[in-house]
Amino acid sequence: MGKKPKQLHVVFFPCMAHGHMIPILDIARLFIVRGVKTTIITTPVNLPIFTNALEHTKKAEEASMINFEIFKFPPNLLPDGCENLNQAVKLSTMRNFLMAVMMLNEQLEKFLEKTRPNCLVADMFLPWTTECAGKIKVPRLVFHGTSYFALCAEEIVRLYKPYKIVSTDEETIIIPSLAHEIKMSRLQISEYIMEEDTHFLNAVKAMKESELNSYGVIVNSFYDLEHDYADFFSKELGRRAWHIGPVSLYNTSIEDKAQRGGLQALKDEHECLTWLNSKQEKSVIYICFGSVAKLTASQLLEIAAGLEALEQDFIWVVKNEEDEKSQEWLPPGFEQIMEGKGLIVRGWAPQLLILEHKAIGAFVTHCGWNSILESISAGVPMVTWPGGAEQFYNEQLVTVVLKVGVPIGAKKWSYVPNADDFVKRDALIKALREVMEGNEAQERRNRAKMLKKMALKAVEKDGSSYSSLSALINELRNY
Ligand code: UDP
């Protein structure tokens, strides 16, 4: 009889933001399926995002095997109850948020000392965790929650500063060393990279250094999607990385898909799906800007005008809480006029279920990596409308490298995504017609379908992502 493999314990410490916690929960569950004990570290306000997501799962036994470790969030630096990066970005208190998070180091050290896990998977926003884990010789893996492409392009921009060659905002910058010709403007590059000596540039440096000193990087992507950049990341940038995605494909039941993110999607699920069931195949446009972006009321009014002028049906997700009450972000009577043609979801939408519905023809996305990968996994072409973070790089991946998206023409990066840019209705109408109609649209759709097949294959037994996770687990066993 063979020897029973050693039971591993992996601890996950995601940054408190939906775009990071959602994939980490999927990843923890993937480890559980492989027989690994898992613990997720979070704070009291963020705990329900995980527990609500698990409440109605069909895979209850697996879910019950996730342990949670609750750290007290340091008081005084942020308003009461503000324990999530999304709230901090909106309040422009990201600096305080990162400082508060750093103060969790003592709790982390105590916890690691007590439990002595085999590995710590900690978020890119928590660079200090490499040192905490190193003190007791626990390997730390970094989780960025973005594409290989964005990781490579941003690192090249940080190292070679191509934005210094141009003298105006309009001039084109070609990002050097990459396998594709990637053209951007200075305005599309994040300020935290360009404004030297700022707090954020130092924070980025700390993140990069901790990445180089850590055991490696876990990437929510799959090899065939961006092999040039997976190779570049390891061979040219010297990182060890394991690609184990798309992790959203772990969610196979309606309940898991609907509850992902833990924000009451279940009650909206039926409305969305019933509405979509009444629509023709590939006829509906889905519009959602993720969990952080906050569009101005004038931008929302402009979108509404564009949607009214279009022939296509749409589902539009809006999260502008205070504007919702006054409804000033909608033209008078908009919802009545649009009845049957458009559905507005206020708050959290069951995105996986919507994207996978056969009636969806295109996705207008802010280019958050989870959203892009979910669209790819569902075979849905995109209209790209980036606003902040690493989203302008993701746009290049979708439109130039993979050729499954049409850019809307967003011009300006900002700390609060989409806050400083304005896209006119004509640009929205043009991009949507381009993604929905004609031969090129059909070719784009075919490519998206092919990527979906590749994504499903990657996570199947012995697919590239499946094998990469097996390799990582074996390596940790032998560490
Ligand atoms: N999401 C969702 N419903 C919403 C908004 C977002 O389910 O109404 C999910 C989406 O499926 C994705 C995540 O939230 O998994 C957003 O992550 P992404 O990286 O796309 O953007 P971020 O919110 O980090 O900007």
Short mmCIF file of C-alpha atoms and ligand atoms in Angstrom, two decimals:
data_model
loop_
_atom_site.label_atom_id
_atom_site.label_comp_id
_atom_site.label_asym_id
_atom_site.label_seq_id
_atom_site.Cartn_x
_atom_site.Cartn_y
_atom_site.Cartn_z
CA MET A 1 0.00 0.00 0.00
CA GLY A 2 1.25 3.51 -0.89
CA LYS A 3 2.06 6.01 1.82
CA LYS A 4 -0.79 8.43 2.59
CA PRO A 5 0.27 11.91 1.36
CA LYS A 6 0.96 14.48 4.05
CA GLN A 7 -2.05 16.70 4.87
CA LEU A 8 -1.17 20.21 3.79
CA HIS A 9 -2.50 23.37 5.38
CA VAL A 10 -2.64 26.48 3.18
CA VAL A 11 -3.61 29.86 4.64
CA PHE A 12 -5.11 32.52 2.37
CA PHE A 13 -4.96 36.20 3.18
CA PRO A 14 -6.78 38.18 0.48
CA CYS A 15 -6.92 41.96 0.44
CA MET A 16 -10.34 43.06 1.61
CA ALA A 17 -11.87 43.92 -1.77
CA HIS A 18 -14.45 41.96 -3.73
CA GLY A 19 -12.24 41.56 -6.79
CA HIS A 20 -9.67 39.81 -4.56
CA MET A 21 -11.86 37.93 -2.07
CA ILE A 22 -14.13 36.37 -4.70
CA PRO A 23 -11.37 34.53 -6.61
CA ILE A 24 -9.57 33.60 -3.37
CA LEU A 25 -12.68 31.80 -2.14
CA ASP A 26 -12.75 29.86 -5.41
CA ILE A 27 -9.04 29.07 -5.06
CA ALA A 28 -9.45 27.88 -1.46
CA ARG A 29 -12.20 25.54 -2.62
CA LEU A 30 -9.99 24.23 -5.43
CA PHE A 31 -7.33 23.36 -2.84
CA ILE A 32 -9.94 21.62 -0.67
CA VAL A 33 -10.95 19.41 -3.60
CA ARG A 34 -7.30 18.30 -3.71
CA GLY A 35 -7.37 17.31 -0.05
CA VAL A 36 -5.68 20.43 1.35
CA LYS A 37 -6.79 22.01 4.63
CA THR A 38 -7.48 25.73 4.13
CA THR A 39 -7.94 28.80 6.28
CA ILE A 40 -9.00 32.23 5.03
CA ILE A 41 -8.00 35.28 7.05
CA THR A 42 -10.38 38.22 7.01
CA THR A 43 -11.97 40.89 9.23
CA PRO A 44 -15.45 41.01 10.84
CA VAL A 45 -17.04 43.33 8.27
CA ASN A 46 -15.76 41.24 5.37
CA LEU A 47 -16.62 37.80 6.75
CA PRO A 48 -20.22 37.75 5.37
CA ILE A 49 -18.90 38.15 1.82
CA PHE A 50 -17.51 34.64 2.23
CA THR A 51 -20.13 33.08 4.46
CA ASN A 52 -23.12 34.37 2.45
CA ALA A 53 -21.50 33.05 -0.70
CA LEU A 54 -21.28 29.61 0.90
CA GLU A 55 -24.74 29.62 2.43
CA HIS A 56 -26.68 27.94 -0.38
CA THR A 57 -23.90 25.97 -2.01
CA LYS A 58 -24.56 22.48 -3.33
CA LYS A 59 -21.01 21.58 -2.32
CA ALA A 60 -21.74 22.05 1.38
CA GLU A 61 -19.25 19.47 2.55
CA GLU A 62 -16.36 21.20 0.82
CA ALA A 63 -17.56 24.59 2.00
CA SER A 64 -17.70 23.40 5.61
CA MET A 65 -14.01 22.53 5.39
CA ILE A 66 -12.92 26.15 4.99
CA ASN A 67 -11.75 27.64 8.26
CA PHE A 68 -11.96 31.35 8.87
CA GLU A 69 -9.59 33.32 11.05
CA ILE A 70 -10.92 36.74 11.99
CA PHE A 71 -8.43 39.53 12.61
CA LYS A 72 -9.50 42.70 14.42
CA PHE A 73 -9.27 45.67 12.08
CA PRO A 74 -7.24 48.51 13.64
CA PRO A 75 -9.50 51.33 14.81
CA ASN A 76 -9.02 55.11 14.32
CA LEU A 77 -7.40 55.29 10.90
CA LEU A 78 -10.65 54.92 8.98
CA PRO A 79 -14.33 55.62 9.66
CA ASP A 80 -16.09 52.89 11.66
CA GLY A 81 -17.01 49.89 9.53
CA CYS A 82 -14.64 50.83 6.69
CA GLU A 83 -12.67 47.62 6.35
CA ASN A 84 -12.85 47.15 2.61
CA LEU A 85 -10.63 48.58 -0.11
CA ASN A 86 -13.70 49.40 -2.19
CA GLN A 87 -15.00 51.74 0.50
CA ALA A 88 -11.51 53.20 1.00
CA VAL A 89 -11.07 53.97 -2.71
CA LYS A 90 -14.39 55.77 -2.78
CA LEU A 91 -13.47 57.76 0.32
CA SER A 92 -10.01 58.52 -1.09
CA THR A 93 -8.48 57.00 2.04
CA MET A 94 -6.56 54.24 0.35
CA ARG A 95 -3.33 55.30 2.03
CA ASN A 96 -4.91 54.94 5.49
CA PHE A 97 -6.42 51.65 4.44
CA LEU A 98 -3.01 50.24 3.49
CA MET A 99 -1.55 51.53 6.77
CA ALA A 100 -4.34 49.93 8.79
CA VAL A 101 -3.90 46.65 6.94
CA MET A 102 -0.17 46.72 7.66
CA MET A 103 -1.01 46.86 11.36
CA LEU A 104 -2.43 43.36 11.07
CA ASN A 105 1.13 42.02 10.97
CA GLU A 106 1.30 41.10 14.67
CA GLN A 107 -1.95 39.15 14.50
CA LEU A 108 -0.62 37.37 11.41
CA GLU A 109 2.69 36.45 13.04
CA LYS A 110 0.92 35.06 16.10
CA PHE A 111 -1.46 33.06 13.95
CA LEU A 112 1.31 31.61 11.77
CA GLU A 113 3.40 30.79 14.82
CA LYS A 114 0.45 28.97 16.40
CA THR A 115 -0.71 27.03 13.32
CA ARG A 116 2.55 26.60 11.36
CA PRO A 117 0.86 26.11 7.97
CA ASN A 118 2.67 24.78 4.90
CA CYS A 119 2.07 27.90 2.84
CA LEU A 120 0.67 31.43 3.03
CA VAL A 121 -1.05 32.78 -0.08
CA ALA A 122 -1.21 36.52 0.55
CA ASP A 123 -2.42 39.39 -1.56
CA MET A 124 -0.14 41.73 -3.52
CA PHE A 125 -1.40 44.59 -1.32
CA LEU A 126 0.15 42.88 1.70
CA PRO A 127 3.89 42.86 0.84
CA TRP A 128 4.92 42.74 4.51
CA THR A 129 3.48 39.21 4.80
CA THR A 130 6.57 37.75 3.08
CA GLU A 131 8.64 38.81 6.08
CA CYS A 132 6.07 37.60 8.64
CA ALA A 133 5.94 34.18 6.97
CA GLY A 134 9.72 34.10 6.53
CA LYS A 135 10.25 34.40 10.29
CA ILE A 136 8.88 30.91 10.78
CA LYS A 137 10.01 29.62 7.39
CA VAL A 138 6.55 29.39 5.83
CA PRO A 139 6.71 29.96 2.05
CA ARG A 140 4.58 32.89 0.91
CA LEU A 141 2.90 32.96 -2.49
CA VAL A 142 1.65 36.24 -3.95
CA PHE A 143 -1.85 36.60 -5.38
CA HIS A 144 -2.35 39.65 -7.65
CA GLY A 145 -5.74 38.84 -9.12
CA THR A 146 -4.74 40.05 -12.57
CA SER A 147 -3.47 38.80 -15.93
CA TYR A 148 0.08 37.76 -16.80
CA PHE A 149 -0.10 40.41 -19.48
CA ALA A 150 -0.83 43.24 -17.03
CA LEU A 151 1.86 42.00 -14.65
CA CYS A 152 4.44 42.01 -17.45
CA ALA A 153 3.40 45.28 -19.09
CA GLU A 154 3.21 47.22 -15.84
CA GLU A 155 6.60 45.92 -14.71
CA ILE A 156 8.18 46.92 -18.04
CA VAL A 157 6.65 50.40 -17.75
CA ARG A 158 7.91 50.69 -14.17
CA LEU A 159 11.42 49.58 -15.09
CA TYR A 160 11.93 51.31 -18.45
CA LYS A 161 9.69 54.38 -18.02
CA PRO A 162 8.70 54.66 -21.72
CA TYR A 163 6.34 57.55 -20.78
CA LYS A 164 9.41 59.76 -20.32
CA ILE A 165 10.15 59.74 -24.05
CA VAL A 166 6.94 61.61 -24.96
CA SER A 167 6.29 65.25 -24.22
CA THR A 168 2.49 65.40 -24.61
CA ASP A 169 -0.45 63.38 -23.33
CA GLU A 170 -1.61 62.65 -26.86
CA GLU A 171 1.60 61.03 -28.15
CA THR A 172 1.72 57.26 -28.50
CA ILE A 173 3.96 55.23 -26.23
CA ILE A 174 4.99 51.78 -27.39
CA ILE A 175 5.64 49.49 -24.43
CA PRO A 176 9.05 47.94 -25.15
CA SER A 177 10.08 44.26 -25.00
CA LEU A 178 6.59 42.75 -25.31
CA ALA A 179 5.59 40.15 -27.91
CA HIS A 180 2.87 42.41 -29.34
CA GLU A 181 2.96 46.06 -30.34
CA ILE A 182 1.19 47.69 -27.42
CA LYS A 183 0.39 51.36 -27.86
CA MET A 184 -0.85 53.51 -25.02
CA SER A 185 -0.83 57.18 -24.05
CA ARG A 186 0.71 58.76 -21.00
CA LEU A 187 -2.76 59.48 -19.60
CA GLN A 188 -3.57 55.77 -19.57
CA ILE A 189 -0.63 54.87 -17.37
CA SER A 190 -1.27 54.78 -13.64
CA GLU A 191 -0.15 57.84 -11.70
CA TYR A 192 1.30 55.68 -8.95
CA ILE A 193 3.91 54.43 -11.44
CA MET A 194 4.70 57.82 -12.98
CA GLU A 195 4.69 60.17 -10.00
CA GLU A 196 8.03 59.33 -8.54
CA ASP A 197 8.74 59.57 -4.81
CA THR A 198 5.11 59.35 -3.87
CA HIS A 199 3.80 57.12 -1.16
CA PHE A 200 2.21 54.90 -3.78
CA LEU A 201 5.34 54.48 -5.85
CA ASN A 202 7.10 53.31 -2.71
CA ALA A 203 4.23 50.98 -1.98
CA VAL A 204 4.52 49.53 -5.50
CA LYS A 205 8.29 49.08 -5.02
CA ALA A 206 7.65 47.22 -1.76
CA MET A 207 5.14 44.98 -3.53
CA LYS A 208 7.60 44.17 -6.32
CA GLU A 209 10.44 43.49 -3.89
CA SER A 210 8.29 41.22 -1.74
CA GLU A 211 7.23 39.40 -4.91
CA LEU A 212 10.86 38.73 -5.80
CA ASN A 213 11.59 37.56 -2.26
CA SER A 214 8.55 35.35 -2.00
CA TYR A 215 8.20 31.70 -3.02
CA GLY A 216 6.26 32.56 -6.19
CA VAL A 217 3.04 33.86 -7.66
CA ILE A 218 -0.39 32.29 -8.18
CA VAL A 219 -2.08 33.61 -11.32
CA ASN A 220 -5.78 33.34 -12.10
CA SER A 221 -5.29 32.69 -15.81
CA PHE A 222 -4.52 29.81 -18.13
CA TYR A 223 -1.46 29.12 -20.24
CA ASP A 224 -3.06 29.04 -23.69
CA LEU A 225 -4.72 32.39 -23.12
CA GLU A 226 -1.49 34.35 -22.70
CA HIS A 227 1.43 31.95 -23.12
CA ASP A 228 3.77 34.68 -24.44
CA TYR A 229 3.31 36.56 -21.21
CA ALA A 230 3.33 33.54 -18.90
CA ASP A 231 6.75 32.72 -20.40
CA PHE A 232 7.92 36.34 -20.27
CA PHE A 233 6.93 36.56 -16.60
CA SER A 234 9.09 33.59 -15.68
CA LYS A 235 11.95 33.78 -18.20
CA GLU A 236 12.46 37.54 -18.54
CA LEU A 237 11.11 38.85 -15.25
CA GLY A 238 12.39 35.92 -13.21
CA ARG A 239 9.19 35.09 -11.33
CA ARG A 240 8.08 31.57 -10.42
CA ALA A 241 4.41 31.33 -11.21
CA TRP A 242 1.56 28.84 -11.25
CA HIS A 243 -1.49 29.54 -13.43
CA ILE A 244 -4.56 27.82 -12.05
CA GLY A 245 -7.54 29.59 -13.66
CA PRO A 246 -10.12 30.52 -14.64
CA VAL A 247 -11.04 29.85 -11.03
CA SER A 248 -14.64 31.03 -11.53
CA LEU A 249 -15.23 27.75 -13.40
CA TYR A 250 -15.14 26.00 -10.05
CA ASN A 251 -18.72 27.32 -9.62
CA THR A 252 -20.85 24.81 -11.46
CA SER A 253 -24.26 25.02 -9.76
CA ILE A 254 -26.79 27.86 -10.18
CA GLU A 255 -26.60 28.47 -6.42
CA ASP A 256 -22.82 28.91 -6.38
CA LYS A 257 -22.89 31.16 -9.42
CA ALA A 258 -25.72 33.28 -8.08
CA GLN A 259 -24.26 33.66 -4.61
CA ARG A 260 -20.71 34.48 -5.69
CA GLY A 261 -19.71 37.72 -3.97
CA GLY A 262 -22.27 37.07 -1.24
CA LEU A 263 -24.28 40.19 -1.92
CA GLN A 264 -27.90 39.06 -2.21
CA ALA A 265 -27.73 38.15 -5.87
CA LEU A 266 -29.96 35.16 -5.22
CA LYS A 267 -33.13 37.21 -4.99
CA ASP A 268 -32.35 39.01 -8.29
CA GLU A 269 -31.37 35.83 -10.01
CA HIS A 270 -34.85 34.84 -11.14
CA GLU A 271 -35.77 38.28 -12.40
CA CYS A 272 -32.63 38.46 -14.55
CA LEU A 273 -32.90 34.93 -15.87
CA THR A 274 -36.64 35.06 -16.58
CA TRP A 275 -36.08 38.31 -18.42
CA LEU A 276 -33.14 36.86 -20.39
CA ASN A 277 -35.12 33.70 -21.21
CA SER A 278 -37.56 35.84 -23.18
CA LYS A 279 -34.78 37.20 -25.40
CA GLN A 280 -33.23 35.96 -28.64
CA GLU A 281 -29.85 34.31 -28.66
CA LYS A 282 -26.89 36.76 -28.50
CA SER A 283 -29.16 39.79 -28.62
CA VAL A 284 -28.62 41.38 -25.17
CA ILE A 285 -25.80 43.66 -24.05
CA TYR A 286 -24.63 43.30 -20.45
CA ILE A 287 -23.08 46.40 -18.83
CA CYS A 288 -21.30 46.27 -15.48
CA PHE A 289 -18.34 48.14 -14.03
CA GLY A 290 -17.35 45.70 -11.29
CA SER A 291 -17.46 46.36 -7.58
CA VAL A 292 -15.46 49.60 -7.21
CA ALA A 293 -15.95 51.99 -10.12
CA LYS A 294 -18.31 54.85 -9.51
CA LEU A 295 -19.49 56.73 -12.55
CA THR A 296 -20.63 60.35 -12.32
CA ALA A 297 -24.34 61.11 -12.74
CA SER A 298 -23.58 62.90 -16.04
CA GLN A 299 -21.76 59.82 -17.36
CA LEU A 300 -24.67 57.59 -16.36
CA LEU A 301 -27.11 59.92 -18.12
CA GLU A 302 -24.94 59.72 -21.22
CA ILE A 303 -24.97 55.90 -21.10
CA ALA A 304 -28.75 55.96 -20.73
CA ALA A 305 -29.03 58.20 -23.81
CA GLY A 306 -26.77 55.84 -25.77
CA LEU A 307 -28.78 52.78 -24.76
CA GLU A 308 -32.04 54.49 -25.69
CA ALA A 309 -30.71 55.24 -29.17
CA LEU A 310 -29.52 51.66 -29.72
CA GLU A 311 -31.58 48.86 -31.21
CA GLN A 312 -30.26 46.22 -28.81
CA ASP A 313 -31.73 45.06 -25.51
CA PHE A 314 -29.60 45.45 -22.39
CA ILE A 315 -28.99 44.60 -18.73
CA TRP A 316 -27.30 47.50 -16.99
CA VAL A 317 -25.88 47.14 -13.47
CA VAL A 318 -25.60 50.42 -11.52
CA LYS A 319 -24.11 50.83 -8.07
CA ASN A 320 -24.35 54.57 -7.46
CA GLU A 321 -26.18 54.32 -4.16
CA GLU A 322 -26.84 57.97 -3.37
CA ASP A 323 -27.86 58.79 -6.93
CA GLU A 324 -30.25 55.88 -6.95
CA LYS A 325 -32.57 57.63 -4.56
CA SER A 326 -32.89 60.80 -6.55
CA GLN A 327 -32.79 58.91 -9.86
CA GLU A 328 -31.11 61.97 -11.37
CA TRP A 329 -28.79 59.67 -13.23
CA LEU A 330 -31.65 58.47 -15.39
CA PRO A 331 -33.58 60.61 -17.89
CA PRO A 332 -37.20 61.14 -16.73
CA GLY A 333 -39.37 58.06 -17.38
CA PHE A 334 -36.39 56.09 -18.74
CA GLU A 335 -37.33 52.80 -17.14
CA GLN A 336 -40.94 52.99 -18.32
CA ILE A 337 -39.87 53.82 -21.87
CA MET A 338 -37.29 51.01 -21.80
CA GLU A 339 -39.64 48.42 -20.31
CA GLY A 340 -39.09 45.13 -22.11
CA LYS A 341 -35.97 46.43 -23.83
CA GLY A 342 -33.78 47.15 -20.84
CA LEU A 343 -33.38 45.81 -17.32
CA ILE A 344 -31.60 47.90 -14.70
CA VAL A 345 -30.07 46.00 -11.79
CA ARG A 346 -29.42 48.23 -8.80
CA GLY A 347 -26.64 46.85 -6.64
CA TRP A 348 -25.15 43.39 -7.08
CA ALA A 349 -25.88 41.30 -10.17
CA PRO A 350 -25.40 37.52 -10.56
CA GLN A 351 -22.69 38.14 -13.14
CA LEU A 352 -21.66 34.55 -13.84
CA LEU A 353 -25.26 33.53 -14.54
CA ILE A 354 -25.86 36.53 -16.77
CA LEU A 355 -22.66 36.10 -18.80
CA GLU A 356 -23.34 32.40 -19.33
CA HIS A 357 -26.90 32.98 -20.56
CA LYS A 358 -27.29 32.31 -24.27
CA ALA A 359 -29.11 35.61 -24.80
CA ILE A 360 -26.01 37.65 -23.95
CA GLY A 361 -24.31 39.04 -27.05
CA ALA A 362 -21.65 41.34 -25.59
CA PHE A 363 -20.29 42.65 -22.29
CA VAL A 364 -19.42 46.30 -21.70
CA THR A 365 -16.75 45.93 -19.02
CA HIS A 366 -14.48 48.15 -16.94
CA CYS A 367 -11.74 45.57 -17.59
CA GLY A 368 -11.37 44.24 -14.05
CA TRP A 369 -9.51 40.96 -14.53
CA ASN A 370 -12.20 38.77 -12.97
CA SER A 371 -14.83 40.23 -15.27
CA ILE A 372 -12.66 39.73 -18.36
CA LEU A 373 -11.83 36.15 -17.47
CA GLU A 374 -15.48 35.41 -16.71
CA SER A 375 -16.45 36.85 -20.11
CA ILE A 376 -13.78 34.73 -21.81
CA SER A 377 -14.97 31.63 -19.93
CA ALA A 378 -18.47 32.31 -21.19
CA GLY A 379 -17.34 33.01 -24.79
CA VAL A 380 -18.73 36.55 -24.77
CA PRO A 381 -17.02 39.36 -26.77
CA MET A 382 -16.44 42.65 -24.99
CA VAL A 383 -16.56 46.42 -25.28
CA THR A 384 -13.67 47.62 -23.13
CA TRP A 385 -14.09 50.69 -20.93
CA PRO A 386 -11.18 50.79 -18.46
CA GLY A 387 -10.84 53.43 -15.77
CA GLY A 388 -8.14 52.68 -13.19
CA ALA A 389 -5.95 50.07 -11.48
CA GLU A 390 -4.36 47.82 -14.16
CA GLN A 391 -7.45 47.96 -16.38
CA PHE A 392 -5.87 49.82 -19.32
CA TYR A 393 -3.37 46.96 -19.72
CA ASN A 394 -6.15 44.40 -19.59
CA GLU A 395 -7.90 46.35 -22.34
CA GLN A 396 -4.82 45.92 -24.56
CA LEU A 397 -4.81 42.19 -23.89
CA VAL A 398 -8.47 41.88 -24.87
CA THR A 399 -8.44 44.13 -27.94
CA VAL A 400 -4.91 43.81 -29.38
CA VAL A 401 -3.58 40.43 -28.25
CA LEU A 402 -6.71 38.27 -28.04
CA LYS A 403 -8.82 40.36 -30.43
CA VAL A 404 -12.09 39.63 -28.66
CA GLY A 405 -13.01 43.19 -27.76
CA VAL A 406 -13.70 46.65 -29.14
CA PRO A 407 -12.29 49.62 -27.21
CA ILE A 408 -14.74 52.35 -26.35
CA GLY A 409 -11.94 54.92 -26.38
CA ALA A 410 -11.43 55.56 -22.64
CA LYS A 411 -8.60 58.07 -22.32
CA LYS A 412 -7.71 58.68 -18.72
CA TRP A 413 -6.57 56.54 -15.81
CA SER A 414 -7.68 57.64 -12.31
CA TYR A 415 -7.32 56.44 -8.72
CA VAL A 416 -11.10 56.17 -8.40
CA PRO A 417 -11.75 54.20 -11.59
CA ASN A 418 -13.76 56.02 -14.27
CA ALA A 419 -14.09 59.17 -12.14
CA ASP A 420 -12.06 61.55 -14.36
CA ASP A 421 -13.00 60.49 -17.85
CA PHE A 422 -16.10 61.10 -19.94
CA VAL A 423 -17.21 58.87 -22.81
CA LYS A 424 -19.80 60.28 -25.19
CA ARG A 425 -22.93 58.38 -26.21
CA ASP A 426 -21.75 58.23 -29.84
CA ALA A 427 -18.64 56.31 -28.81
CA LEU A 428 -20.80 53.82 -26.88
CA ILE A 429 -23.19 53.38 -29.80
CA LYS A 430 -20.32 52.95 -32.30
CA ALA A 431 -18.49 50.38 -30.15
CA LEU A 432 -21.67 48.41 -29.48
CA ARG A 433 -22.61 48.30 -33.17
CA GLU A 434 -19.09 47.16 -33.97
CA VAL A 435 -19.18 44.34 -31.42
CA MET A 436 -22.69 43.16 -32.37
CA GLU A 437 -22.97 43.56 -36.17
CA GLY A 438 -21.10 42.49 -39.31
CA ASN A 439 -18.42 40.03 -40.38
CA GLU A 440 -15.75 41.28 -38.05
CA ALA A 441 -18.14 40.91 -35.14
CA GLN A 442 -18.76 37.31 -36.18
CA GLU A 443 -15.01 36.63 -36.36
CA ARG A 444 -14.55 38.18 -32.93
CA ARG A 445 -17.37 36.03 -31.59
CA ASN A 446 -15.76 32.91 -33.09
CA ARG A 447 -12.48 33.74 -31.39
CA ALA A 448 -14.31 34.27 -28.08
CA LYS A 449 -15.98 30.87 -28.49
CA MET A 450 -12.61 29.26 -29.11
CA LEU A 451 -11.15 30.85 -25.97
CA LYS A 452 -14.08 29.55 -23.96
CA LYS A 453 -13.30 26.00 -25.13
CA MET A 454 -9.66 26.49 -24.20
CA ALA A 455 -10.61 27.80 -20.76
CA LEU A 456 -12.82 24.79 -20.04
CA LYS A 457 -10.06 22.46 -21.19
CA ALA A 458 -7.47 24.14 -18.98
CA VAL A 459 -9.39 23.35 -15.77
CA GLU A 460 -10.35 19.80 -16.76
CA LYS A 461 -8.43 16.92 -15.22
CA ASP A 462 -4.91 17.05 -16.67
CA GLY A 463 -5.57 20.41 -18.38
CA SER A 464 -2.83 23.04 -18.06
CA SER A 465 -4.31 24.81 -15.02
CA TYR A 466 -5.25 21.55 -13.33
CA SER A 467 -1.72 20.25 -13.79
CA SER A 468 -0.17 23.50 -12.64
CA LEU A 469 -2.14 23.29 -9.37
CA SER A 470 -1.08 19.63 -8.98
CA ALA A 471 2.55 20.64 -9.48
CA LEU A 472 2.26 23.40 -6.89
CA ILE A 473 0.65 21.11 -4.31
CA ASN A 474 3.32 18.45 -4.88
CA GLU A 475 6.05 21.01 -4.49
CA LEU A 476 4.54 22.27 -1.23
CA ARG A 477 4.31 18.70 0.04
CA ASN A 478 8.00 18.22 -0.59
CA TYR A 479 9.05 21.64 0.69
N1 UDP B 1 -19.50 41.04 -9.62
C1 UDP B 1 -20.74 40.46 -9.52
N2 UDP B 1 -21.82 41.27 -9.56
C2 UDP B 1 -21.72 42.62 -9.69
C3 UDP B 1 -20.45 43.19 -9.80
C4 UDP B 1 -19.36 42.38 -9.76
O1 UDP B 1 -20.86 39.24 -9.41
O2 UDP B 1 -22.75 43.30 -9.72
C5 UDP B 1 -18.30 40.18 -9.52
C6 UDP B 1 -17.73 39.85 -10.87
O3 UDP B 1 -18.31 38.66 -11.37
C7 UDP B 1 -16.25 39.70 -10.55
C8 UDP B 1 -16.02 40.65 -9.38
O4 UDP B 1 -17.29 40.90 -8.83
O5 UDP B 1 -15.98 38.38 -10.11
C9 UDP B 1 -15.42 41.96 -9.81
O6 UDP B 1 -14.06 41.80 -10.04
P1 UDP B 1 -13.32 42.55 -11.20
O7 UDP B 1 -11.90 42.13 -11.14
O8 UDP B 1 -13.99 42.37 -12.50
O9 UDP B 1 -13.47 44.10 -10.87
P2 UDP B 1 -13.28 44.96 -9.53
O10 UDP B 1 -14.56 44.93 -8.82
O11 UDP B 1 -12.16 44.35 -8.75
O12 UDP B 1 -12.96 46.32 -10.07
#
